[in-house]
């Protein structure tokens, strides 16, 4: 008798606690994992205080080379949403998702629907243009650095707000409102820098690795060569000689270096040719004053404009 009473009381207490816990769980921010800091920034912009987002890589690592840590598996296991670029950029992420064993995980591929650029791709082709791996569907070989064009960033943010709205339908409208406000800021940034770049006569640059074709196309820059076509393999002497020739013949004044890669070769090329090295970052957080996407884009554009002028 007493036992039954007790268990009844426990059941009552249990369901009361269940109610309390479920309302706490509901109020808790949505756990989101992003592969790159730029995606984490977009998630924060849309989700605000209602998301708790972590980026797997920091701005200091190259987006192409990363080895997930045990804590990353745990984070993905507990996440509601995982946000990635796709296009084979995060070669390390599929294994991570599999190991995390999270059947409820919503995976968002933010590059979907973005028209891709080819050419000079760091992991799609080797120096002679041969395909290195072509096993990731029809969009493989497309350059994955899509976010460096603010117009592409708009597409990516739409994917993110849609996913957050699916994972947390009660706040869907709020996410859409946050999105709308941010897209306006992106529009303004784009318009302002398109205008500023137009005033510069010589817009030819050499870049460190093929991160910049979308940025260059948007702002009217001409990339005349990349130092690395593949992260992790040194450019050949022949390639460097070719770059030096191009810089001299075409009066290229600016070489773009990146904080995630060694500055050795950009500096050597500059010394040889008299060109200037500027350090730009494709990922926020790698340089002072580049903590989020907007400030990173402003930093990259103003630094480059100053150097080209
Ligand atoms: Zn890259």
mmCIF file of C-alpha atoms and ligand atoms in Angstrom:
data_model
loop_
_atom_site.group_PDB
_atom_site.id
_atom_site.type_symbol
_atom_site.label_atom_id
_atom_site.label_comp_id
_atom_site.label_asym_id
_atom_site.label_seq_id
_atom_site.Cartn_x
_atom_site.Cartn_y
_atom_site.Cartn_z
ATOM 1 C CA UNK A 1 0.000 0.000 0.000
ATOM 2 C CA UNK A 2 2.583 2.483 1.121
ATOM 3 C CA UNK A 3 4.795 1.563 -1.788
ATOM 4 C CA UNK A 4 2.010 2.207 -4.268
ATOM 5 C CA UNK A 5 1.237 5.535 -2.665
ATOM 6 C CA UNK A 6 4.821 6.490 -2.881
ATOM 7 C CA UNK A 7 5.220 5.539 -6.477
ATOM 8 C CA UNK A 8 2.048 7.504 -7.285
ATOM 9 C CA UNK A 9 3.492 10.518 -5.518
ATOM 10 C CA UNK A 10 6.746 10.087 -7.396
ATOM 11 C CA UNK A 11 4.949 9.924 -10.694
ATOM 12 C CA UNK A 12 3.109 13.128 -9.788
ATOM 13 C CA UNK A 13 6.346 14.830 -8.789
ATOM 14 C CA UNK A 14 8.070 13.433 -11.860
ATOM 15 C CA UNK A 15 5.550 14.892 -14.297
ATOM 16 C CA UNK A 16 5.581 18.234 -12.455
ATOM 17 C CA UNK A 17 9.362 18.291 -12.801
ATOM 18 C CA UNK A 18 8.995 17.256 -16.405
ATOM 19 C CA UNK A 19 6.860 20.328 -17.017
ATOM 20 C CA UNK A 20 9.387 22.575 -15.321
ATOM 21 C CA UNK A 21 12.257 21.031 -17.299
ATOM 22 C CA UNK A 22 10.480 21.229 -20.600
ATOM 23 C CA UNK A 23 9.737 24.917 -20.110
ATOM 24 C CA UNK A 24 13.370 25.509 -19.137
ATOM 25 C CA UNK A 25 14.505 23.550 -22.171
ATOM 26 C CA UNK A 26 12.220 25.669 -24.280
ATOM 27 C CA UNK A 27 13.579 28.937 -22.950
ATOM 28 C CA UNK A 28 17.159 27.718 -23.371
ATOM 29 C CA UNK A 29 18.993 29.059 -26.405
ATOM 30 C CA UNK A 30 19.091 26.796 -29.454
ATOM 31 C CA UNK A 31 22.460 24.993 -29.627
ATOM 32 C CA UNK A 32 24.038 25.596 -33.047
ATOM 33 C CA UNK A 33 27.434 24.542 -34.399
ATOM 34 C CA UNK A 34 29.031 26.391 -37.320
ATOM 35 C CA UNK A 35 32.097 25.144 -39.171
ATOM 36 C CA UNK A 36 33.585 28.622 -39.710
ATOM 37 C CA UNK A 37 33.537 31.841 -37.676
ATOM 38 C CA UNK A 38 31.883 33.689 -40.550
ATOM 39 C CA UNK A 39 28.924 31.301 -40.367
ATOM 40 C CA UNK A 40 28.795 31.612 -36.570
ATOM 41 C CA UNK A 41 28.536 35.376 -37.029
ATOM 42 C CA UNK A 42 25.601 34.968 -39.442
ATOM 43 C CA UNK A 43 23.878 32.633 -36.944
ATOM 44 C CA UNK A 44 24.353 35.217 -34.173
ATOM 45 C CA UNK A 45 22.982 37.980 -36.371
ATOM 46 C CA UNK A 46 19.803 36.017 -37.094
ATOM 47 C CA UNK A 47 19.338 34.216 -33.778
ATOM 48 C CA UNK A 48 20.580 36.822 -31.305
ATOM 49 C CA UNK A 49 20.174 35.736 -27.684
ATOM 50 C CA UNK A 50 18.018 32.783 -28.703
ATOM 51 C CA UNK A 51 20.924 30.792 -30.103
ATOM 52 C CA UNK A 52 24.142 29.560 -28.545
ATOM 53 C CA UNK A 53 26.538 29.136 -31.437
ATOM 54 C CA UNK A 54 30.060 27.732 -31.471
ATOM 55 C CA UNK A 55 32.442 27.766 -34.414
ATOM 56 C CA UNK A 56 34.547 24.639 -34.892
ATOM 57 C CA UNK A 57 37.518 26.456 -36.377
ATOM 58 C CA UNK A 58 38.765 29.836 -35.192
ATOM 59 C CA UNK A 59 39.732 32.575 -37.638
ATOM 60 C CA UNK A 60 43.376 31.670 -37.161
ATOM 61 C CA UNK A 61 43.324 28.307 -38.880
ATOM 62 C CA UNK A 62 43.023 27.763 -42.610
ATOM 63 C CA UNK A 63 39.503 26.713 -43.517
ATOM 64 C CA UNK A 64 40.959 23.896 -45.619
ATOM 65 C CA UNK A 65 42.933 22.055 -42.984
ATOM 66 C CA UNK A 66 41.381 21.162 -39.669
ATOM 67 C CA UNK A 67 41.296 18.096 -37.448
ATOM 68 C CA UNK A 68 38.161 17.933 -35.297
ATOM 69 C CA UNK A 69 38.723 17.568 -31.547
ATOM 70 C CA UNK A 70 36.772 15.204 -29.233
ATOM 71 C CA UNK A 71 34.936 18.258 -27.855
ATOM 72 C CA UNK A 72 33.719 19.006 -31.412
ATOM 73 C CA UNK A 73 32.043 15.582 -31.585
ATOM 74 C CA UNK A 74 30.303 16.342 -28.291
ATOM 75 C CA UNK A 75 29.187 19.785 -29.523
ATOM 76 C CA UNK A 76 27.711 18.326 -32.722
ATOM 77 C CA UNK A 77 26.083 15.538 -30.703
ATOM 78 C CA UNK A 78 24.244 18.141 -28.618
ATOM 79 C CA UNK A 79 23.462 20.620 -31.417
ATOM 80 C CA UNK A 80 20.074 21.207 -32.995
ATOM 81 C CA UNK A 81 21.557 22.750 -36.152
ATOM 82 C CA UNK A 82 24.921 22.477 -37.918
ATOM 83 C CA UNK A 83 25.812 25.193 -40.417
ATOM 84 C CA UNK A 84 28.447 24.633 -43.102
ATOM 85 C CA UNK A 85 29.464 26.149 -46.439
ATOM 86 C CA UNK A 86 29.534 22.869 -48.358
ATOM 87 C CA UNK A 87 31.145 22.479 -51.816
ATOM 88 C CA UNK A 88 33.758 20.248 -50.228
ATOM 89 C CA UNK A 89 35.338 23.175 -48.356
ATOM 90 C CA UNK A 90 34.980 21.484 -44.978
ATOM 91 C CA UNK A 91 36.441 18.137 -46.058
ATOM 92 C CA UNK A 92 36.605 17.189 -42.392
ATOM 93 C CA UNK A 93 32.958 17.778 -41.453
ATOM 94 C CA UNK A 94 31.115 14.717 -42.798
ATOM 95 C CA UNK A 95 33.128 12.295 -40.671
ATOM 96 C CA UNK A 96 32.499 14.521 -37.682
ATOM 97 C CA UNK A 97 28.730 14.516 -38.271
ATOM 98 C CA UNK A 98 28.753 10.731 -38.598
ATOM 99 C CA UNK A 99 30.749 10.240 -35.399
ATOM 100 C CA UNK A 100 28.487 12.606 -33.452
ATOM 101 C CA UNK A 101 25.500 10.224 -33.840
ATOM 102 C CA UNK A 102 22.822 12.894 -33.625
ATOM 103 C CA UNK A 103 19.795 11.803 -35.682
ATOM 104 C CA UNK A 104 17.889 15.053 -34.967
ATOM 105 C CA UNK A 105 20.685 17.272 -36.289
ATOM 106 C CA UNK A 106 19.564 19.711 -38.980
ATOM 107 C CA UNK A 107 22.492 20.224 -41.401
ATOM 108 C CA UNK A 108 22.401 23.476 -43.375
ATOM 109 C CA UNK A 109 24.467 23.793 -46.551
ATOM 110 C CA UNK A 110 24.598 27.555 -46.954
ATOM 111 C CA UNK A 111 26.173 27.585 -50.442
ATOM 112 C CA UNK A 112 23.073 26.000 -51.991
ATOM 113 C CA UNK A 113 21.674 28.064 -54.835
ATOM 114 C CA UNK A 114 24.740 30.302 -55.168
ATOM 115 C CA UNK A 115 26.107 30.488 -58.750
ATOM 116 C CA UNK A 116 29.648 29.164 -58.534
ATOM 117 C CA UNK A 117 32.918 30.377 -59.969
ATOM 118 C CA UNK A 118 35.585 27.953 -61.055
ATOM 119 C CA UNK A 119 39.263 28.397 -61.637
ATOM 120 C CA UNK A 120 42.270 28.596 -59.356
ATOM 121 C CA UNK A 121 40.458 26.429 -56.888
ATOM 122 C CA UNK A 122 42.755 25.251 -54.149
ATOM 123 C CA UNK A 123 41.474 21.759 -53.608
ATOM 124 C CA UNK A 124 39.520 21.078 -56.774
ATOM 125 C CA UNK A 125 42.465 21.192 -59.138
ATOM 126 C CA UNK A 126 46.199 20.780 -59.075
ATOM 127 C CA UNK A 127 48.633 23.191 -60.722
ATOM 128 C CA UNK A 128 47.961 21.808 -64.174
ATOM 129 C CA UNK A 129 44.233 22.101 -63.807
ATOM 130 C CA UNK A 130 43.554 18.387 -63.347
ATOM 131 C CA UNK A 131 40.665 17.477 -61.066
ATOM 132 C CA UNK A 132 41.954 16.189 -57.755
ATOM 133 C CA UNK A 133 38.660 14.807 -56.551
ATOM 134 C CA UNK A 134 35.356 15.016 -58.238
ATOM 135 C CA UNK A 135 33.223 12.930 -55.959
ATOM 136 C CA UNK A 136 31.032 15.566 -54.374
ATOM 137 C CA UNK A 137 28.326 15.952 -56.946
ATOM 138 C CA UNK A 138 27.838 18.317 -59.859
ATOM 139 C CA UNK A 139 28.909 21.393 -57.868
ATOM 140 C CA UNK A 140 32.307 19.920 -56.942
ATOM 141 C CA UNK A 141 35.187 21.994 -58.265
ATOM 142 C CA UNK A 142 33.289 25.231 -57.654
ATOM 143 C CA UNK A 143 35.301 27.707 -55.619
ATOM 144 C CA UNK A 144 33.935 27.480 -52.047
ATOM 145 C CA UNK A 145 34.856 30.996 -50.782
ATOM 146 C CA UNK A 146 31.395 32.263 -51.665
ATOM 147 C CA UNK A 147 30.844 34.367 -48.525
ATOM 148 C CA UNK A 148 33.341 37.034 -49.613
ATOM 149 C CA UNK A 149 30.687 38.486 -51.923
ATOM 150 C CA UNK A 150 28.034 40.206 -49.749
ATOM 151 C CA UNK A 151 25.360 39.186 -52.213
ATOM 152 C CA UNK A 152 26.210 35.529 -51.626
ATOM 153 C CA UNK A 153 26.229 36.219 -47.895
ATOM 154 C CA UNK A 154 22.589 37.223 -48.261
ATOM 155 C CA UNK A 155 21.725 33.795 -49.707
ATOM 156 C CA UNK A 156 23.634 32.079 -46.910
ATOM 157 C CA UNK A 157 21.819 34.080 -44.247
ATOM 158 C CA UNK A 158 18.453 33.157 -45.760
ATOM 159 C CA UNK A 159 19.372 29.461 -45.478
ATOM 160 C CA UNK A 160 20.340 30.019 -41.853
ATOM 161 C CA UNK A 161 17.180 31.862 -40.827
ATOM 162 C CA UNK A 162 15.050 29.232 -42.528
ATOM 163 C CA UNK A 163 16.827 26.476 -40.593
ATOM 164 C CA UNK A 164 16.566 28.324 -37.276
ATOM 165 C CA UNK A 165 12.869 28.845 -37.967
ATOM 166 C CA UNK A 166 12.432 25.140 -38.583
ATOM 167 C CA UNK A 167 14.293 24.181 -35.422
ATOM 168 C CA UNK A 168 12.472 26.814 -33.350
ATOM 169 C CA UNK A 169 9.166 27.644 -35.136
ATOM 170 C CA UNK A 170 7.894 29.935 -32.365
ATOM 171 C CA UNK A 171 10.640 32.448 -33.103
ATOM 172 C CA UNK A 172 10.477 32.171 -36.866
ATOM 173 C CA UNK A 173 9.162 35.707 -37.339
ATOM 174 C CA UNK A 174 11.779 37.151 -35.060
ATOM 175 C CA UNK A 175 14.535 35.433 -37.059
ATOM 176 C CA UNK A 176 13.113 36.788 -40.293
ATOM 177 C CA UNK A 177 12.990 40.317 -38.860
ATOM 178 C CA UNK A 178 16.632 40.062 -37.746
ATOM 179 C CA UNK A 179 17.516 38.808 -41.209
ATOM 180 C CA UNK A 180 15.779 41.717 -42.931
ATOM 181 C CA UNK A 181 17.605 44.305 -40.812
ATOM 182 C CA UNK A 182 20.969 42.708 -41.513
ATOM 183 C CA UNK A 183 20.433 42.305 -45.250
ATOM 184 C CA UNK A 184 19.893 46.049 -45.401
ATOM 185 C CA UNK A 185 23.308 46.600 -43.804
ATOM 186 C CA UNK A 186 24.878 44.227 -46.315
ATOM 187 C CA UNK A 187 23.292 46.165 -49.164
ATOM 188 C CA UNK A 188 24.699 49.431 -47.869
ATOM 189 C CA UNK A 189 28.173 47.967 -47.399
ATOM 190 C CA UNK A 190 28.179 46.544 -50.902
ATOM 191 C CA UNK A 191 26.967 49.725 -52.574
ATOM 192 C CA UNK A 192 29.490 51.883 -50.733
ATOM 193 C CA UNK A 193 32.528 49.757 -51.632
ATOM 194 C CA UNK A 194 31.491 49.094 -55.224
ATOM 195 C CA UNK A 195 31.507 52.895 -55.621
ATOM 196 C CA UNK A 196 34.860 53.342 -53.888
ATOM 197 C CA UNK A 197 36.636 50.652 -55.901
ATOM 198 C CA UNK A 198 35.364 52.235 -59.126
ATOM 199 C CA UNK A 199 37.512 55.297 -58.488
ATOM 200 C CA UNK A 200 40.743 53.248 -58.592
ATOM 201 C CA UNK A 201 42.426 52.914 -61.989
ATOM 202 C CA UNK A 202 44.746 49.932 -61.321
ATOM 203 C CA UNK A 203 42.725 47.126 -59.746
ATOM 204 C CA UNK A 204 45.061 44.207 -60.491
ATOM 205 C CA UNK A 205 46.218 42.040 -57.599
ATOM 206 C CA UNK A 206 48.051 38.798 -56.841
ATOM 207 C CA UNK A 207 46.428 36.709 -54.107
ATOM 208 C CA UNK A 208 47.808 34.251 -51.581
ATOM 209 C CA UNK A 209 45.378 31.397 -52.201
ATOM 210 C CA UNK A 210 42.214 31.332 -54.340
ATOM 211 C CA UNK A 211 39.921 32.782 -51.652
ATOM 212 C CA UNK A 212 39.091 36.002 -53.457
ATOM 213 C CA UNK A 213 37.382 35.448 -56.842
ATOM 214 C CA UNK A 214 33.864 36.281 -55.563
ATOM 215 C CA UNK A 215 35.153 39.349 -53.719
ATOM 216 C CA UNK A 216 37.090 40.426 -56.819
ATOM 217 C CA UNK A 217 34.148 40.022 -59.165
ATOM 218 C CA UNK A 218 31.813 41.971 -56.906
ATOM 219 C CA UNK A 219 34.188 44.893 -56.469
ATOM 220 C CA UNK A 220 35.730 44.958 -59.940
ATOM 221 C CA UNK A 221 39.190 43.668 -59.049
ATOM 222 C CA UNK A 222 41.359 41.627 -61.362
ATOM 223 C CA UNK A 223 43.214 38.687 -59.824
ATOM 224 C CA UNK A 224 46.254 38.084 -62.057
ATOM 225 C CA UNK A 225 47.634 35.102 -60.148
ATOM 226 C CA UNK A 226 47.545 33.025 -56.962
ATOM 227 C CA UNK A 227 50.659 32.067 -55.015
ATOM 228 C CA UNK A 228 49.168 28.810 -53.740
ATOM 229 C CA UNK A 229 46.824 26.751 -55.805
ATOM 230 C CA UNK A 230 46.807 24.096 -53.123
ATOM 231 C CA UNK A 231 47.113 24.595 -49.380
ATOM 232 C CA UNK A 232 50.009 22.646 -47.928
ATOM 233 C CA UNK A 233 52.095 22.308 -51.087
ATOM 234 C CA UNK A 234 54.758 24.871 -51.913
ATOM 235 C CA UNK A 235 54.507 26.642 -55.264
ATOM 236 C CA UNK A 236 57.169 25.611 -57.763
ATOM 237 C CA UNK A 237 60.087 27.870 -58.728
ATOM 238 C CA UNK A 238 58.603 28.043 -62.204
ATOM 239 C CA UNK A 239 55.310 29.291 -60.822
ATOM 240 C CA UNK A 240 57.035 31.973 -58.716
ATOM 241 C CA UNK A 241 59.102 33.113 -61.703
ATOM 242 C CA UNK A 242 55.867 33.385 -63.692
ATOM 243 C CA UNK A 243 54.268 35.511 -60.960
ATOM 244 C CA UNK A 244 57.286 37.828 -60.845
ATOM 245 C CA UNK A 245 57.077 38.258 -64.621
ATOM 246 C CA UNK A 246 53.344 39.010 -64.442
ATOM 247 C CA UNK A 247 53.780 41.540 -61.623
ATOM 248 C CA UNK A 248 56.465 43.414 -63.599
ATOM 249 C CA UNK A 249 54.813 43.286 -67.005
ATOM 250 C CA UNK A 250 51.349 44.254 -65.787
ATOM 251 C CA UNK A 251 52.495 46.822 -63.215
ATOM 252 C CA UNK A 252 50.749 45.021 -60.360
ATOM 253 C CA UNK A 253 51.287 46.971 -57.171
ATOM 254 C CA UNK A 254 49.549 44.865 -54.540
ATOM 255 C CA UNK A 255 50.056 41.308 -53.284
ATOM 256 C CA UNK A 256 47.353 40.062 -50.910
ATOM 257 C CA UNK A 257 48.652 37.971 -48.020
ATOM 258 C CA UNK A 258 46.482 36.131 -45.469
ATOM 259 C CA UNK A 259 47.094 35.715 -41.720
ATOM 260 C CA UNK A 260 46.170 32.021 -41.872
ATOM 261 C CA UNK A 261 49.089 31.305 -44.243
ATOM 262 C CA UNK A 262 52.841 31.905 -44.071
ATOM 263 C CA UNK A 263 53.834 35.444 -45.168
ATOM 264 C CA UNK A 264 57.202 34.220 -46.481
ATOM 265 C CA UNK A 265 56.439 33.977 -50.204
ATOM 266 C CA UNK A 266 54.288 37.146 -50.508
ATOM 267 C CA UNK A 267 57.132 39.091 -48.842
ATOM 268 C CA UNK A 268 59.769 37.552 -51.105
ATOM 269 C CA UNK A 269 57.709 38.423 -54.201
ATOM 270 C CA UNK A 270 57.255 41.979 -52.961
ATOM 271 C CA UNK A 271 60.964 42.358 -52.305
ATOM 272 C CA UNK A 272 61.772 41.096 -55.777
ATOM 273 C CA UNK A 273 59.269 43.329 -57.600
ATOM 274 C CA UNK A 274 58.694 46.400 -55.424
ATOM 275 C CA UNK A 275 55.005 45.554 -54.978
ATOM 276 C CA UNK A 276 53.303 46.089 -51.604
ATOM 277 C CA UNK A 277 52.003 43.293 -49.384
ATOM 278 C CA UNK A 278 48.624 43.846 -47.736
ATOM 279 C CA UNK A 279 47.215 41.394 -45.217
ATOM 280 C CA UNK A 280 43.521 40.665 -45.740
ATOM 281 C CA UNK A 281 41.523 37.956 -44.028
ATOM 282 C CA UNK A 282 38.867 35.676 -45.509
ATOM 283 C CA UNK A 283 37.710 34.736 -41.989
ATOM 284 C CA UNK A 284 36.599 37.158 -39.260
ATOM 285 C CA UNK A 285 38.591 37.334 -36.042
ATOM 286 C CA UNK A 286 42.052 36.776 -37.525
ATOM 287 C CA UNK A 287 43.098 40.457 -37.459
ATOM 288 C CA UNK A 288 42.264 43.298 -35.055
ATOM 289 C CA UNK A 289 39.055 45.024 -36.132
ATOM 290 C CA UNK A 290 37.688 42.018 -38.034
ATOM 291 C CA UNK A 291 35.543 40.473 -35.322
ATOM 292 C CA UNK A 292 32.428 40.035 -37.419
ATOM 293 C CA UNK A 293 31.556 39.807 -41.101
ATOM 294 C CA UNK A 294 30.706 43.485 -41.595
ATOM 295 C CA UNK A 295 33.853 44.772 -39.893
ATOM 296 C CA UNK A 296 35.971 42.180 -41.721
ATOM 297 C CA UNK A 297 34.589 43.225 -45.098
ATOM 298 C CA UNK A 298 35.118 46.911 -44.276
ATOM 299 C CA UNK A 299 38.649 46.176 -43.151
ATOM 300 C CA UNK A 300 39.506 44.154 -46.261
ATOM 301 C CA UNK A 301 38.010 46.697 -48.646
ATOM 302 C CA UNK A 302 39.467 49.826 -47.045
ATOM 303 C CA UNK A 303 42.923 48.260 -46.635
ATOM 304 C CA UNK A 304 42.964 47.210 -50.270
ATOM 305 C CA UNK A 305 41.660 50.539 -51.537
ATOM 306 C CA UNK A 306 44.372 52.373 -49.605
ATOM 307 C CA UNK A 307 47.101 50.123 -51.028
ATOM 308 C CA UNK A 308 45.858 50.350 -54.626
ATOM 309 C CA UNK A 309 45.422 54.102 -54.573
HETATM 310 ZN ZN1 LIG B 1 40.358 28.974 -48.762
#
